[in-house]
mmCIF file of C-alpha atoms in Angstrom:
data_model
loop_
_atom_site.group_PDB
_atom_site.id
_atom_site.type_symbol
_atom_site.label_atom_id
_atom_site.label_comp_id
_atom_site.label_asym_id
_atom_site.label_seq_id
_atom_site.Cartn_x
_atom_site.Cartn_y
_atom_site.Cartn_z
ATOM 1 C CA MET J 1 25.483 11.177 -21.590
ATOM 2 C CA LEU J 2 27.702 8.335 -22.862
ATOM 3 C CA ARG J 3 29.751 10.547 -25.160
ATOM 4 C CA GLY J 4 33.159 12.085 -24.858
ATOM 5 C CA LYS J 5 34.557 12.048 -21.316
ATOM 6 C CA PRO J 6 31.740 9.983 -19.731
ATOM 7 C CA ARG J 7 32.368 7.243 -22.282
ATOM 8 C CA SER J 8 36.100 7.426 -21.558
ATOM 9 C CA ALA J 9 35.399 7.086 -17.830
ATOM 10 C CA LEU J 10 33.239 4.052 -18.593
ATOM 11 C CA LEU J 11 36.003 2.457 -20.667
ATOM 12 C CA TRP J 12 38.778 3.082 -18.128
ATOM 13 C CA SER J 13 36.582 1.780 -15.295
ATOM 14 C CA PHE J 14 35.763 -1.390 -17.234
ATOM 15 C CA LEU J 15 39.453 -2.026 -17.918
ATOM 16 C CA SER J 16 40.262 -1.448 -14.240
ATOM 17 C CA SER J 17 37.616 -4.025 -13.290
ATOM 18 C CA VAL J 18 39.170 -6.573 -15.648
ATOM 19 C CA VAL J 19 42.608 -5.860 -14.180
ATOM 20 C CA LEU J 20 41.136 -6.308 -10.681
ATOM 21 C CA CYS J 21 39.946 -9.814 -11.606
ATOM 22 C CA LEU J 22 43.401 -10.645 -12.983
ATOM 23 C CA LEU J 23 44.981 -9.261 -9.815
ATOM 24 C CA LEU J 24 42.752 -11.398 -7.602
ATOM 25 C CA PHE J 25 43.532 -14.481 -9.688
ATOM 26 C CA SER J 26 47.255 -13.743 -9.389
ATOM 27 C CA LEU J 27 46.880 -13.429 -5.615
ATOM 28 C CA PHE J 28 44.966 -16.728 -5.619
ATOM 29 C CA LEU J 29 47.868 -18.422 -7.400
ATOM 30 C CA THR J 30 50.324 -16.855 -4.948
ATOM 31 C CA ALA J 31 48.342 -17.977 -1.908
ATOM 32 C CA ASP J 32 48.044 -21.509 -3.291
ATOM 33 C CA LEU J 33 51.754 -21.665 -4.029
ATOM 34 C CA MET J 34 52.650 -20.503 -0.524
ATOM 35 C CA THR J 35 50.228 -23.023 0.987
ATOM 36 C CA MET J 36 50.794 -26.112 -1.146
ATOM 37 C CA ARG J 37 54.496 -25.511 -1.968
ATOM 38 C CA GLY J 38 53.960 -27.149 -5.359
ATOM 39 C CA ARG J 39 52.906 -30.462 -3.806
ATOM 40 C CA VAL J 40 50.485 -32.701 -5.698
ATOM 41 C CA ASP J 41 49.397 -36.195 -4.688
ATOM 42 C CA LEU J 42 48.737 -38.275 -7.816
ATOM 43 C CA THR J 43 47.311 -41.754 -8.191
ATOM 44 C CA SER J 44 48.261 -44.265 -10.865
ATOM 45 C CA GLY J 45 45.199 -43.428 -12.946
ATOM 46 C CA GLU J 46 46.074 -39.733 -12.976
ATOM 47 C CA ILE J 47 49.692 -39.975 -14.100
ATOM 48 C CA ASN J 48 49.019 -39.802 -17.842
ATOM 49 C CA ARG J 49 46.752 -36.781 -17.663
ATOM 50 C CA ALA J 50 49.038 -34.999 -15.208
ATOM 51 C CA SER J 51 52.042 -35.599 -17.469
ATOM 52 C CA LYS J 52 50.098 -34.219 -20.418
ATOM 53 C CA LEU J 53 49.117 -31.092 -18.495
ATOM 54 C CA ALA J 54 52.632 -30.546 -17.152
ATOM 55 C CA GLY J 55 54.423 -31.279 -20.405
ATOM 56 C CA SER J 56 56.814 -33.608 -18.593
ATOM 57 C CA SER J 57 56.725 -37.000 -16.937
ATOM 58 C CA MET J 58 55.100 -37.130 -13.512
ATOM 59 C CA GLN J 59 55.514 -39.753 -10.793
ATOM 60 C CA MET J 60 52.896 -41.464 -8.693
ATOM 61 C CA GLY J 61 52.509 -40.248 -5.151
ATOM 62 C CA GLU J 62 53.317 -36.825 -3.742
ATOM 63 C CA THR J 63 55.410 -34.554 -5.902
ATOM 64 C CA ALA J 64 57.036 -31.360 -4.657
ATOM 65 C CA ASN J 65 58.635 -28.196 -6.067
ATOM 66 C CA LYS J 66 56.342 -28.136 -9.094
ATOM 67 C CA GLY J 67 55.506 -24.444 -8.966
ATOM 68 C CA VAL J 68 51.863 -23.706 -9.677
ATOM 69 C CA PHE J 69 51.104 -27.207 -10.931
ATOM 70 C CA SER J 70 48.782 -27.794 -7.986
ATOM 71 C CA VAL J 71 46.495 -25.054 -9.360
ATOM 72 C CA VAL J 72 46.955 -26.382 -12.893
ATOM 73 C CA TRP J 73 45.852 -29.829 -11.725
ATOM 74 C CA TRP J 74 42.960 -28.431 -9.688
ATOM 75 C CA SER J 75 41.825 -26.335 -12.673
ATOM 76 C CA ARG J 76 42.031 -29.161 -15.193
ATOM 77 C CA ASP J 77 38.225 -29.158 -15.693
ATOM 78 C CA LYS J 78 37.725 -25.408 -15.261
ATOM 79 C CA LEU J 79 37.094 -22.913 -18.040
ATOM 80 C CA TRP J 80 40.576 -21.409 -17.746
ATOM 81 C CA GLY J 81 42.267 -24.795 -17.271
ATOM 82 C CA PRO J 82 43.655 -25.168 -20.825
ATOM 83 C CA ALA J 83 45.058 -21.623 -20.836
ATOM 84 C CA LEU J 84 46.685 -22.095 -17.426
ATOM 85 C CA SER J 85 48.202 -25.478 -18.347
ATOM 86 C CA ASN J 86 49.505 -24.024 -21.618
ATOM 87 C CA ALA J 87 51.157 -21.164 -19.715
ATOM 88 C CA TYR J 88 52.650 -23.691 -17.276
ATOM 89 C CA ARG J 89 54.180 -25.711 -20.103
ATOM 90 C CA ARG J 90 55.581 -22.678 -21.924
ATOM 91 C CA MET J 91 56.886 -20.592 -18.994
ATOM 92 C CA GLU J 92 59.790 -22.184 -17.177
ATOM 93 C CA TRP J 93 59.431 -19.748 -14.277
ATOM 94 C CA LEU J 94 56.085 -21.275 -13.297
ATOM 95 C CA ARG J 95 57.556 -24.773 -12.968
ATOM 96 C CA LYS J 96 59.647 -24.118 -9.830
ATOM 97 C CA ASP J 97 58.453 -22.773 -6.489
ATOM 98 C CA ASN J 98 60.894 -19.885 -5.990
ATOM 99 C CA SER J 99 60.778 -18.572 -9.533
ATOM 100 C CA ALA J 100 56.993 -18.952 -9.685
ATOM 101 C CA LEU J 101 56.578 -17.021 -6.436
ATOM 102 C CA MET J 102 58.801 -14.202 -7.699
ATOM 103 C CA LEU J 103 56.923 -14.030 -11.004
ATOM 104 C CA LEU J 104 53.506 -14.012 -9.317
ATOM 105 C CA VAL J 105 54.516 -11.294 -6.855
ATOM 106 C CA LEU J 106 55.898 -9.106 -9.637
ATOM 107 C CA THR J 107 52.759 -9.741 -11.685
ATOM 108 C CA ALA J 108 50.529 -8.745 -8.760
ATOM 109 C CA VAL J 109 52.532 -5.569 -8.192
ATOM 110 C CA GLY J 110 52.359 -4.692 -11.892
ATOM 111 C CA LEU J 111 48.620 -5.330 -12.032
ATOM 112 C CA GLY J 112 48.104 -3.222 -8.909
ATOM 113 C CA ILE J 113 50.016 -0.314 -10.445
ATOM 114 C CA LEU J 114 48.116 -0.700 -13.717
ATOM 115 C CA ARG J 115 44.777 -0.686 -11.896
ATOM 116 C CA GLY J 116 45.780 2.482 -10.036
ATOM 117 C CA LEU J 117 46.657 4.180 -13.330
ATOM 118 C CA LEU J 118 43.374 3.115 -14.937
ATOM 119 C CA LEU J 119 41.355 4.356 -11.965
ATOM 120 C CA SER J 120 43.269 7.628 -12.093
ATOM 121 C CA ARG J 121 42.329 8.040 -15.756
ATOM 122 C CA ALA J 122 38.708 7.192 -14.942
ATOM 123 C CA ARG J 123 38.625 9.808 -12.167
ATOM 124 C CA ARG J 124 40.216 12.363 -14.479
ATOM 125 C CA SER J 125 37.660 11.704 -17.221
ATOM 126 C CA SER J 126 34.803 11.920 -14.706
ATOM 127 C CA ALA J 127 36.152 15.185 -13.303
ATOM 128 C CA GLU J 128 36.490 16.682 -16.777
ATOM 129 C CA ALA J 129 32.943 15.586 -17.618
ATOM 130 C CA GLY J 130 31.658 17.211 -14.414
ATOM 131 C CA TRP J 131 33.504 20.447 -15.135
ATOM 132 C CA LYS J 132 32.175 20.495 -18.705
ATOM 133 C CA ILE J 133 28.557 20.055 -17.613
ATOM 134 C CA VAL J 134 28.818 22.633 -14.828
ATOM 135 C CA SER J 135 30.573 25.136 -17.111
ATOM 136 C CA GLY J 136 27.677 24.903 -19.555
ATOM 137 C CA LEU J 137 25.176 25.506 -16.756
ATOM 138 C CA ARG J 138 27.182 28.476 -15.481
ATOM 139 C CA ARG J 139 27.211 30.005 -18.950
ATOM 140 C CA HIS J 140 23.448 29.567 -19.079
ATOM 141 C CA VAL J 141 23.013 31.219 -15.645
ATOM 142 C CA HIS J 142 25.300 34.079 -16.669
ATOM 143 C CA ARG J 143 23.354 34.627 -19.877
ATOM 144 C CA GLN J 144 20.028 34.667 -18.055
ATOM 145 C CA ARG J 145 21.388 37.038 -15.396
ATOM 146 C CA LEU J 146 22.563 39.476 -18.057
ATOM 147 C CA ARG J 147 19.092 39.428 -19.604
ATOM 148 C CA LEU J 148 17.018 39.670 -16.422
ATOM 149 C CA GLY J 149 19.411 41.440 -14.053
ATOM 150 C CA PRO J 150 18.884 45.028 -15.296
ATOM 151 C CA GLY J 151 15.172 44.740 -14.514
ATOM 152 C CA ASP J 152 15.872 43.866 -10.865
ATOM 153 C CA LEU J 153 16.554 47.384 -9.557
ATOM 154 C CA GLU J 154 16.745 46.301 -5.909
ATOM 155 C CA ASP J 155 18.923 43.285 -6.718
ATOM 156 C CA ALA J 156 16.620 41.061 -4.674
ATOM 157 C CA ASP J 157 17.766 37.867 -6.370
ATOM 158 C CA GLY J 158 21.452 38.716 -6.531
ATOM 159 C CA ARG J 159 22.424 36.678 -3.466
ATOM 160 C CA GLN J 160 20.468 33.623 -4.652
ATOM 161 C CA VAL J 161 22.031 33.818 -8.099
ATOM 162 C CA LEU J 162 25.498 34.094 -6.557
ATOM 163 C CA GLU J 163 24.770 31.089 -4.326
ATOM 164 C CA LEU J 164 23.550 29.116 -7.324
ATOM 165 C CA PHE J 165 26.538 30.147 -9.447
ATOM 166 C CA THR J 166 29.150 29.181 -6.849
ATOM 167 C CA ARG J 167 28.214 26.746 -4.105
ATOM 168 C CA GLU J 168 25.325 24.917 -5.761
ATOM 169 C CA MET J 169 27.268 24.448 -8.983
ATOM 170 C CA ASP J 170 30.208 23.019 -7.034
ATOM 171 C CA ARG J 171 27.899 20.582 -5.265
ATOM 172 C CA LEU J 172 26.389 19.582 -8.595
ATOM 173 C CA ARG J 173 29.848 19.006 -10.069
ATOM 174 C CA ASP J 174 30.897 16.810 -7.146
ATOM 175 C CA GLY J 175 27.674 14.822 -7.446
ATOM 176 C CA ILE J 176 28.196 14.268 -11.171
ATOM 177 C CA VAL J 177 31.776 13.072 -10.621
ATOM 178 C CA ILE J 178 30.765 10.647 -7.869
ATOM 179 C CA TRP J 179 27.816 9.346 -9.906
ATOM 180 C CA LEU J 180 29.970 8.761 -12.982
ATOM 181 C CA LEU J 181 32.638 6.933 -10.985
ATOM 182 C CA ARG J 182 30.126 4.700 -9.245
ATOM 183 C CA MET J 183 28.006 3.915 -12.280
ATOM 184 C CA ALA J 184 31.044 3.310 -14.470
ATOM 185 C CA ARG J 185 32.977 1.098 -12.043
ATOM 186 C CA CYS J 186 30.704 -0.642 -9.532
ATOM 187 C CA PRO J 187 28.379 -2.560 -11.933
ATOM 188 C CA PHE J 188 31.328 -3.925 -13.920
ATOM 189 C CA GLU J 189 33.255 -4.922 -10.813
ATOM 190 C CA VAL J 190 30.275 -6.634 -9.181
ATOM 191 C CA PHE J 191 29.416 -8.510 -12.378
ATOM 192 C CA LEU J 192 32.996 -9.636 -13.061
ATOM 193 C CA LEU J 193 33.720 -10.613 -9.454
ATOM 194 C CA ILE J 194 30.529 -12.672 -9.198
ATOM 195 C CA GLY J 195 31.368 -14.305 -12.531
ATOM 196 C CA LEU J 196 34.912 -15.083 -11.344
ATOM 197 C CA ALA J 197 33.601 -16.595 -8.104
ATOM 198 C CA LEU J 198 31.068 -18.730 -9.990
ATOM 199 C CA LEU J 199 33.751 -19.964 -12.362
ATOM 200 C CA ILE J 200 36.067 -20.961 -9.517
ATOM 201 C CA ASP J 201 33.401 -22.878 -7.563
ATOM 202 C CA TRP J 202 29.758 -22.131 -8.309
ATOM 203 C CA LEU J 203 28.379 -24.010 -5.294
ATOM 204 C CA VAL J 204 30.591 -22.244 -2.744
ATOM 205 C CA ALA J 205 29.998 -18.941 -4.542
ATOM 206 C CA LEU J 206 26.226 -19.309 -4.238
ATOM 207 C CA GLN J 207 26.579 -20.238 -0.564
ATOM 208 C CA CYS J 208 28.697 -17.134 0.034
ATOM 209 C CA LEU J 209 26.373 -14.842 -1.918
ATOM 210 C CA ILE J 210 23.525 -15.511 0.523
ATOM 211 C CA PRO J 211 25.241 -13.998 3.622
ATOM 212 C CA VAL J 212 26.764 -11.218 1.486
ATOM 213 C CA ALA J 213 23.330 -10.261 0.141
ATOM 214 C CA GLY J 214 21.867 -10.431 3.656
ATOM 215 C CA CYS J 215 24.660 -8.232 5.016
ATOM 216 C CA TRP J 216 24.179 -5.720 2.225
ATOM 217 C CA TYR J 217 20.428 -5.566 2.937
ATOM 218 C CA LEU J 218 20.925 -5.051 6.677
ATOM 219 C CA VAL J 219 23.594 -2.399 6.146
ATOM 220 C CA GLN J 220 21.325 -0.526 3.740
ATOM 221 C CA ARG J 221 18.452 -0.663 6.233
ATOM 222 C CA GLU J 222 20.723 0.630 8.990
ATOM 223 C CA ARG J 223 21.899 3.496 6.788
ATOM 224 C CA GLU J 224 18.332 4.399 5.880
ATOM 225 C CA ARG J 225 17.326 4.443 9.564
ATOM 226 C CA PHE J 226 20.324 6.600 10.398
ATOM 227 C CA GLU J 227 19.558 9.047 7.582
ATOM 228 C CA ALA J 228 15.963 9.376 8.762
ATOM 229 C CA ALA J 229 17.089 9.942 12.356
ATOM 230 C CA ARG J 230 19.706 12.454 11.237
ATOM 231 C CA LYS J 231 17.175 14.458 9.226
ATOM 232 C CA THR J 232 14.880 14.626 12.252
ATOM 233 C CA ALA J 233 17.751 15.651 14.538
ATOM 234 C CA ASN J 234 19.012 18.209 12.023
ATOM 235 C CA ALA J 235 15.549 19.766 11.900
ATOM 236 C CA ARG J 236 15.632 20.201 15.690
ATOM 237 C CA THR J 237 19.163 21.604 15.659
ATOM 238 C CA ASP J 238 18.261 24.016 12.865
ATOM 239 C CA SER J 239 15.327 25.247 14.932
ATOM 240 C CA GLU J 240 17.532 25.789 17.961
ATOM 241 C CA LEU J 241 20.204 27.479 15.844
ATOM 242 C CA ARG J 242 17.569 29.774 14.352
ATOM 243 C CA LEU J 243 16.506 30.807 17.847
ATOM 244 C CA LEU J 244 20.128 31.484 18.745
ATOM 245 C CA ALA J 245 20.573 33.600 15.625
ATOM 246 C CA GLU J 246 17.392 35.580 16.333
ATOM 247 C CA SER J 247 18.766 36.621 19.699
ATOM 248 C CA LEU J 248 21.529 38.530 17.891
ATOM 249 C CA GLN J 249 18.914 40.775 16.287
ATOM 250 C CA LYS J 250 17.269 41.813 19.594
ATOM 251 C CA THR J 251 20.155 43.680 21.124
ATOM 252 C CA ARG J 252 18.426 47.083 21.227
ATOM 253 C CA ILE J 253 15.251 45.749 22.811
ATOM 254 C CA VAL J 254 17.147 43.664 25.348
ATOM 255 C CA ARG J 255 19.450 46.534 26.284
ATOM 256 C CA GLY J 256 16.623 49.075 26.367
ATOM 257 C CA TYR J 257 14.476 47.082 28.802
ATOM 258 C CA GLY J 258 17.395 45.800 30.869
ATOM 259 C CA MET J 259 16.799 42.125 30.015
ATOM 260 C CA GLU J 260 20.425 41.077 29.697
ATOM 261 C CA ASN J 261 20.297 38.418 32.429
ATOM 262 C CA PHE J 262 17.061 36.907 31.111
ATOM 263 C CA GLU J 263 18.448 36.902 27.567
ATOM 264 C CA HIS J 264 21.646 35.206 28.764
ATOM 265 C CA GLU J 265 19.589 32.495 30.462
ATOM 266 C CA GLN J 266 17.462 31.919 27.360
ATOM 267 C CA PHE J 267 20.532 31.879 25.145
ATOM 268 C CA GLN J 268 22.260 29.339 27.403
ATOM 269 C CA LEU J 269 19.106 27.177 27.439
ATOM 270 C CA HIS J 270 18.894 27.070 23.642
ATOM 271 C CA MET J 271 22.653 26.560 23.385
ATOM 272 C CA ASP J 272 22.463 23.520 25.686
ATOM 273 C CA ARG J 273 19.636 22.058 23.594
ATOM 274 C CA PHE J 274 21.542 22.686 20.385
ATOM 275 C CA THR J 275 24.690 21.045 21.767
ATOM 276 C CA ARG J 276 22.734 18.073 23.120
ATOM 277 C CA ASP J 277 20.968 17.469 19.796
ATOM 278 C CA ALA J 278 24.222 17.809 17.842
ATOM 279 C CA MET J 279 26.009 15.365 20.150
ATOM 280 C CA ALA J 280 23.089 12.930 19.840
ATOM 281 C CA VAL J 281 23.515 12.949 16.053
ATOM 282 C CA ASN J 282 27.226 12.230 16.404
ATOM 283 C CA LYS J 283 26.567 9.422 18.878
ATOM 284 C CA ARG J 284 23.956 7.872 16.585
ATOM 285 C CA GLU J 285 26.393 8.062 13.681
ATOM 286 C CA ARG J 286 29.108 6.297 15.685
ATOM 287 C CA TRP J 287 26.753 3.490 16.686
ATOM 288 C CA SER J 288 25.541 3.175 13.099
ATOM 289 C CA ARG J 289 29.123 2.805 11.863
ATOM 290 C CA ARG J 290 29.873 0.225 14.545
ATOM 291 C CA THR J 291 26.780 -1.749 13.586
ATOM 292 C CA CYS J 292 27.768 -1.717 9.907
ATOM 293 C CA HIS J 293 31.325 -2.768 10.750
ATOM 294 C CA LEU J 294 30.044 -5.587 12.969
ATOM 295 C CA LEU J 295 27.739 -6.848 10.224
ATOM 296 C CA ALA J 296 30.581 -6.718 7.711
ATOM 297 C CA ALA J 297 32.874 -8.629 10.097
ATOM 298 C CA LEU J 298 30.219 -11.297 10.713
ATOM 299 C CA CYS J 299 29.635 -11.626 6.979
ATOM 300 C CA ALA J 300 33.368 -11.974 6.342
ATOM 301 C CA GLY J 301 33.575 -14.628 9.061
ATOM 302 C CA VAL J 302 30.709 -16.627 7.576
ATOM 303 C CA VAL J 303 32.230 -16.417 4.089
ATOM 304 C CA ALA J 304 35.653 -17.468 5.412
ATOM 305 C CA PHE J 305 34.051 -20.412 7.213
ATOM 306 C CA LEU J 306 32.192 -21.530 4.081
ATOM 307 C CA VAL J 307 35.326 -21.268 1.956
ATOM 308 C CA GLY J 308 37.555 -22.897 4.574
ATOM 309 C CA ARG J 309 35.355 -25.915 5.150
ATOM 310 C CA THR J 310 35.200 -26.680 1.446
ATOM 311 C CA ASP J 311 37.505 -29.462 0.396
ATOM 312 C CA ARG J 312 39.820 -27.939 -2.160
ATOM 313 C CA SER J 313 40.425 -31.230 -3.902
ATOM 314 C CA SER J 314 36.732 -31.669 -4.730
#
């Protein structure tokens, strides 16, 4: 399975996940710059280390218009701290607020465009893989039909073979494409995003993972309940629709015995039941979506509260 186009989809999806992490980090730098405005409050014991990180002399007290130095100082003990401080010393644009903001915005836009291109390549590779697999299956069905078709004089299986060759194969292709995209992108993105959050602040990340995991569990349970309810409702609607369809095959009997009024009443009764069951499914789906959206909003609020109450200078 991991050969040719599926492997290409896996590679493009992994690269898009890496670019997503870089994009989020760039947005983090932009948000910090817009919030702090390059201000850093230094004590006398921190002057030497701050000057070493900045590559220039720093003064005690609050300094302003230092670009992204506030993030450089905050990240001094982080894993990416040396790389960020080295970039700050070498790139003059990062040392002033206006130029740093312009550079970060352009970087975020470029990373967003690059991620879109990588995802487009991943979708293209997944689509080509799906078409390749389905084309092989269609050739197999065609070969078997040529071998067994002449023996079916009444062509009893012709409609089923046609359904399998067209609609079922299209559904299989769509399923393969969706499965490849999800399996190639989602695990990498989840792993890298959790790793990025743990690197930034492992304690806050663990605190935020608890409500996120709880929200995911509740949303999955709600979706499972909705799917079970929808299957039950669909079974009832299919039964009512079957009764409606059977009435179309009784025209001679109904007309011969003069039962038009009775047949109209029965048809309207089954039609009302069918409409009521179909509307109930739609109503249940709307409430399920609202519940999922409410859970997601509550989870986002809890995460924002946990992140907001954390002292950034710690």
